[in-house]
Short mmCIF file of C-alpha atoms in Angstrom, two decimals:
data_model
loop_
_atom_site.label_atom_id
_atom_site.label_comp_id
_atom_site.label_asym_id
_atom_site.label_seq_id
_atom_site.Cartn_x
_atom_site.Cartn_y
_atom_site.Cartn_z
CA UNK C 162 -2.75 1.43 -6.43
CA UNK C 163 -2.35 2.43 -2.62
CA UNK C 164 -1.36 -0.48 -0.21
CA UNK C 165 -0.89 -0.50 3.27
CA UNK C 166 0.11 -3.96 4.21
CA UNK C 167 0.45 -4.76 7.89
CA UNK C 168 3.09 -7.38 9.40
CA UNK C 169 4.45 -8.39 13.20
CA UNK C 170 1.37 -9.30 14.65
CA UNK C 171 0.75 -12.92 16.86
CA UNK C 172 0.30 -14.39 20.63
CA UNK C 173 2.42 -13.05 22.98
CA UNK C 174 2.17 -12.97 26.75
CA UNK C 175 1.39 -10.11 29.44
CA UNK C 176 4.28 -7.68 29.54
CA UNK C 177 5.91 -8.74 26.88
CA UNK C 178 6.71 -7.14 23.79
CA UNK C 179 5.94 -6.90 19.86
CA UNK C 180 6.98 -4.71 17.12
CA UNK C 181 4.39 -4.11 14.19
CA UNK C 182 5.36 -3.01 10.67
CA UNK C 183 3.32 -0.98 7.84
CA UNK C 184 4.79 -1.28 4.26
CA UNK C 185 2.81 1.41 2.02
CA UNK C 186 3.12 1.74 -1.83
CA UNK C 187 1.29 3.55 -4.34
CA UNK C 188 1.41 7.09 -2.58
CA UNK C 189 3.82 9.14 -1.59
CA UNK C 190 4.44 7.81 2.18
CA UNK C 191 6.61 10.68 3.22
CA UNK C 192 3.70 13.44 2.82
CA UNK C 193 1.22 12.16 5.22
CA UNK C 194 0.38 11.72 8.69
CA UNK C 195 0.56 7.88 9.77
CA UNK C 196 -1.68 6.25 12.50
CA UNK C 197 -2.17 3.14 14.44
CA UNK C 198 -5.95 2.41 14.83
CA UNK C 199 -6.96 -0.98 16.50
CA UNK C 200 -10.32 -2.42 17.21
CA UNK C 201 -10.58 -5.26 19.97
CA UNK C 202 -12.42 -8.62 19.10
CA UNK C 203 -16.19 -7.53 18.94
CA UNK C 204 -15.80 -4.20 19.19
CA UNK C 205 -15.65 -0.62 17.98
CA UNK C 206 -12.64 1.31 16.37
CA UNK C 207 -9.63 2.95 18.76
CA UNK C 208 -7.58 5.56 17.59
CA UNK C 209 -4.00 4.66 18.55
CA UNK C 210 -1.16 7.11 18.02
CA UNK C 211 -0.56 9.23 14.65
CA UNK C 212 2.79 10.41 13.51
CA UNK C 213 4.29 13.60 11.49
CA UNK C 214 5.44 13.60 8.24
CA UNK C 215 8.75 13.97 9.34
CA UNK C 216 8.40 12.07 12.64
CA UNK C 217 8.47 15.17 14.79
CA UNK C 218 5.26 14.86 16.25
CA UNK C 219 3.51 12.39 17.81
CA UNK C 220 0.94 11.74 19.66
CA UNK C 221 -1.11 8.43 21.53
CA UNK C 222 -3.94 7.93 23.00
CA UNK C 223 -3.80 7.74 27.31
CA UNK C 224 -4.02 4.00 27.72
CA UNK C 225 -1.11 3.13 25.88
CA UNK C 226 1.16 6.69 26.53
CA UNK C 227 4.40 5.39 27.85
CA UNK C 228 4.41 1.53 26.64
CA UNK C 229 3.65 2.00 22.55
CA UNK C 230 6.04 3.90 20.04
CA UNK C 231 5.10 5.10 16.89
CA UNK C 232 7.98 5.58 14.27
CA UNK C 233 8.34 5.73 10.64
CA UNK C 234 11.24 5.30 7.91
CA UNK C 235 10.43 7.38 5.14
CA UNK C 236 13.17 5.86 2.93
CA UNK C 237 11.43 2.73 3.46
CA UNK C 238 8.48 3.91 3.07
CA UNK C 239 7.29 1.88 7.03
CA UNK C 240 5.74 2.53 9.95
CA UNK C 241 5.99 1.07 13.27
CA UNK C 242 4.50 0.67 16.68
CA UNK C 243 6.79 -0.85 19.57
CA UNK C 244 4.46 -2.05 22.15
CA UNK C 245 5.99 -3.06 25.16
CA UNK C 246 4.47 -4.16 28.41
CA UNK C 247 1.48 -5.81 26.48
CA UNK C 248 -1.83 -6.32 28.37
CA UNK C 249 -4.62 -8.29 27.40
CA UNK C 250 -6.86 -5.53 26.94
CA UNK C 251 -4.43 -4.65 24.30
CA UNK C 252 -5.96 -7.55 22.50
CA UNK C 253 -7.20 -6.55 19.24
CA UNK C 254 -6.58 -5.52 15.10
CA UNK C 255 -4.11 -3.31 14.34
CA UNK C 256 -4.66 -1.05 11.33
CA UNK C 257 -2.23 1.37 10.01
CA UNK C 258 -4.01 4.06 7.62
CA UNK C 259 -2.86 7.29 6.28
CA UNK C 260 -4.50 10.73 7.16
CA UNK C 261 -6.02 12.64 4.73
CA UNK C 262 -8.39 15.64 4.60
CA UNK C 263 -8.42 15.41 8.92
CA UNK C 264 -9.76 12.00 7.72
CA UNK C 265 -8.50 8.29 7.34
CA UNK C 266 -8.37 7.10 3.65
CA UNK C 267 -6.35 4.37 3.07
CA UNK C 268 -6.43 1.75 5.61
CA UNK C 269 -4.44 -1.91 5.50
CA UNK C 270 -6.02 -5.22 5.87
CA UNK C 271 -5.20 -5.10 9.71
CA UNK C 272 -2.79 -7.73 11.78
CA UNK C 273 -3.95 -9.22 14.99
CA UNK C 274 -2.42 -8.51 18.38
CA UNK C 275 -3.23 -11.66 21.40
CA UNK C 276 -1.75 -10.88 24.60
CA UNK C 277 -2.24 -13.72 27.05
CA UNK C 278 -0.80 -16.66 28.75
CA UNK V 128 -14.48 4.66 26.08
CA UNK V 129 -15.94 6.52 23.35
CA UNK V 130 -17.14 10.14 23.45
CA UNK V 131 -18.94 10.43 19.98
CA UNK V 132 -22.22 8.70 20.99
CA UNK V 133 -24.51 6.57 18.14
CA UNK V 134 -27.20 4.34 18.18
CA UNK V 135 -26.00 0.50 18.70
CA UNK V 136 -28.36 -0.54 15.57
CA UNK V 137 -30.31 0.75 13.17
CA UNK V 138 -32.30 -1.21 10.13
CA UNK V 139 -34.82 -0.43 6.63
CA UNK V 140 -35.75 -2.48 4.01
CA UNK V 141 -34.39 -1.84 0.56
CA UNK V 142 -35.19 1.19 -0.86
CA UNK V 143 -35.76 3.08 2.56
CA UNK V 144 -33.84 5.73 3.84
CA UNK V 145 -31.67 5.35 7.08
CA UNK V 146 -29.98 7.92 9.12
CA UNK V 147 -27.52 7.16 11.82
CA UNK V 148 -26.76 9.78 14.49
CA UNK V 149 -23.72 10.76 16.48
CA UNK V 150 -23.48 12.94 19.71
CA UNK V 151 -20.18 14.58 20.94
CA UNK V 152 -19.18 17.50 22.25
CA UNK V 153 -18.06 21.41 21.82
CA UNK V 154 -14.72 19.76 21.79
CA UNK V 155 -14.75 17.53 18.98
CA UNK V 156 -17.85 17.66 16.49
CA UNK V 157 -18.25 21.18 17.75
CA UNK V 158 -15.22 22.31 16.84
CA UNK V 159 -13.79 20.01 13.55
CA UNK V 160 -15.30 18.04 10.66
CA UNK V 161 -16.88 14.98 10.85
CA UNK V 162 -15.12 11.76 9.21
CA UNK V 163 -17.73 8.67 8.77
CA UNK V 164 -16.59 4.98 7.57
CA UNK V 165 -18.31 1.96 7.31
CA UNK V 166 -16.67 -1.39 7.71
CA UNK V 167 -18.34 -4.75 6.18
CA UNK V 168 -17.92 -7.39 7.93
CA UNK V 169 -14.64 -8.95 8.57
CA UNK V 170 -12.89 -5.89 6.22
CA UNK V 171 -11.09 -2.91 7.51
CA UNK V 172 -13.42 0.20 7.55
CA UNK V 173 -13.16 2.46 4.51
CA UNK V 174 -13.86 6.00 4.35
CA UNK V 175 -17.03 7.12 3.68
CA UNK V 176 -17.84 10.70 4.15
CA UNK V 177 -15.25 13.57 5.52
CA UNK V 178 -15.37 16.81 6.07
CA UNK V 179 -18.95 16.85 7.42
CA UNK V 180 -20.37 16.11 3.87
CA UNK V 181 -17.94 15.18 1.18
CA UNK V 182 -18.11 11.87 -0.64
CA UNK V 183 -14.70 10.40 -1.58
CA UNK V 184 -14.63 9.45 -5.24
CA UNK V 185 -16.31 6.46 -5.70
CA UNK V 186 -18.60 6.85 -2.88
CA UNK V 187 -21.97 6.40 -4.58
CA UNK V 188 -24.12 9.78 -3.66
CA UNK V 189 -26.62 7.71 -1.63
CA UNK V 190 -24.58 8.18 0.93
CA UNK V 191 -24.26 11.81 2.38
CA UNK V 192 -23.55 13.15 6.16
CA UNK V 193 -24.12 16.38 7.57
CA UNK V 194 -23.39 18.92 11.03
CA UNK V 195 -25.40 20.67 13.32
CA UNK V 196 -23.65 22.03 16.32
CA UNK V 197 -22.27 19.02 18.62
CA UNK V 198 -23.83 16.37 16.41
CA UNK V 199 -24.04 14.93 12.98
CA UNK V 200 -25.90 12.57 11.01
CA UNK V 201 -25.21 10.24 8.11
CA UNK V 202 -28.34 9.35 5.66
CA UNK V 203 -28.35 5.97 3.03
CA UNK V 204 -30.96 6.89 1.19
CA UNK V 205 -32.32 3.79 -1.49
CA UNK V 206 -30.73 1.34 1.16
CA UNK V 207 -29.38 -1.35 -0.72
CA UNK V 208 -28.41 -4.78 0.97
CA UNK V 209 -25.02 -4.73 0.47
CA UNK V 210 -25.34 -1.44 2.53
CA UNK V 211 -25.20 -4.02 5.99
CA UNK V 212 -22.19 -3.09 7.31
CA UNK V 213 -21.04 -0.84 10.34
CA UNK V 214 -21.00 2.98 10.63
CA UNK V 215 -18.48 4.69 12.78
CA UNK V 216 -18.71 8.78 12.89
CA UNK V 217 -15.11 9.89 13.90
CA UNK V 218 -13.57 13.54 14.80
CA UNK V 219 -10.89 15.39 16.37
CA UNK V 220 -11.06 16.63 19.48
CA UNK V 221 -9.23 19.44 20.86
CA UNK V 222 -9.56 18.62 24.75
CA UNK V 223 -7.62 15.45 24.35
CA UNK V 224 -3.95 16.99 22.73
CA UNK V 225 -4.50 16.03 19.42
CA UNK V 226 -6.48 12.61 19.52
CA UNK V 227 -8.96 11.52 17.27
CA UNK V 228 -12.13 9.44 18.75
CA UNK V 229 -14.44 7.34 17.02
CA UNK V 230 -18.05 6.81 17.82
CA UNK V 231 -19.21 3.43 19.35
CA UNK V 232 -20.79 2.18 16.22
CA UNK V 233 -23.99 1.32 14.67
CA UNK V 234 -24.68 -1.64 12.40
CA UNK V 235 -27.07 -1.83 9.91
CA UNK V 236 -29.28 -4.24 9.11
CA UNK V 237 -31.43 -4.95 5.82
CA UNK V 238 -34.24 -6.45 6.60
#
């Protein structure tokens, strides 16, 4: 059975800093494209960043280009997203799903992300 | 902000047949497949069509999706009330380096 559990998430305040984790099982990790996808309290679905097989590539969407990193350890079958200088409108669910067919498959239960004082 | 555009609602009774559209551009639905997913409510979304049109197994076939130029569609046909959920269409686009953009959403209501 696929599982994508997500971990790290919790209150933290403006500009600081959290680290979120992915554990998958049930697939092989180290074949697929990873990505972050968050949705904000009440709202629609945001494509984060996505990340190569073999970490090479990445890519992120412009509001959070040059604060979040995406990263993976294939022997540990993880991913990651560093997000530094945290804003409230970075308020929301974090999901971490696997890409498949151009298309999302497997997604975790989601962990949430509070920025604020 | 969202560039895939849909309707913010949509509702049926059961039995009837719903379609949900979504509007984008030569840059995203024009140019790749269409992914849709609904999401019940407080549950992560789950893949329900990709590729314009293909059902992932399990996916009962009341649910299909198809392509026309810049926009796409998803039908439930013989709506059924555990259909209420949300409906995000979702594609690639090429003008944005490799980023993948979701609609804004409709929900669906059984009435």
């Amino acid at each position: 059975e696929v599982q994508l559990v997500e971990s790290g998430g919790g209150l933290v305040q403006p500009g600081g800093s959290l680290r979120l984790s992915c554990a998958a099982s049930g697939f092989t990790f180290s074949s697929y494209w990873m990505s972050w996808v968050r949705q904000a309290p009440g709202k629609g679905l945001e494509w984060v960043a996505n990340i190569k097989q073999d970490g090479s590539e990445k890519y992120y969407v412009d509001s959070v280009k040059g604060r979040f990193t995406i990263s993976r350890d294939n022997a540990k079958n993880s991913l990651y997203l560093q997000m530094n200088s945290l804003r409230a409108e970075d308020t929301a669910v974090y999901y971490c799903a696997n890409e498949w067919e151009l298309a999302h498959d497997y997604w975790g239960q989601g962990t949430l992300v509070t920025v604020s004082s | 902000q969202s560039v895939l555009t849909q309707p913010p609602s949509a509702s049926g009774t059961p039995g009837q047949r719903v379609t949900i559209s979504c509007s984008g551009s030569s840059s995203n639905i024009g140019s790749n497949t269409v992914n849709w997913y609904q999401q019940l409510p407080g549950t992560a979304p789950k893949l329900l069509i990709y590729s314009n049109n293909q059902r992932p197994s399990g996916v009962p076939d009341r649910f299909s999706g198809s392509k026309s130029g810049t926009s796409a569609s998803l039908a439930i046909s013989g709506l059924q009330s555990e259909d209420e959920a949300d409906y995000y269409c979702a594609a690639w686009d090429d003008s944005l380096n490799g980023h993948y953009v979701f609609g804004t959403g409709t929900k669906v209501t059984v009435l």
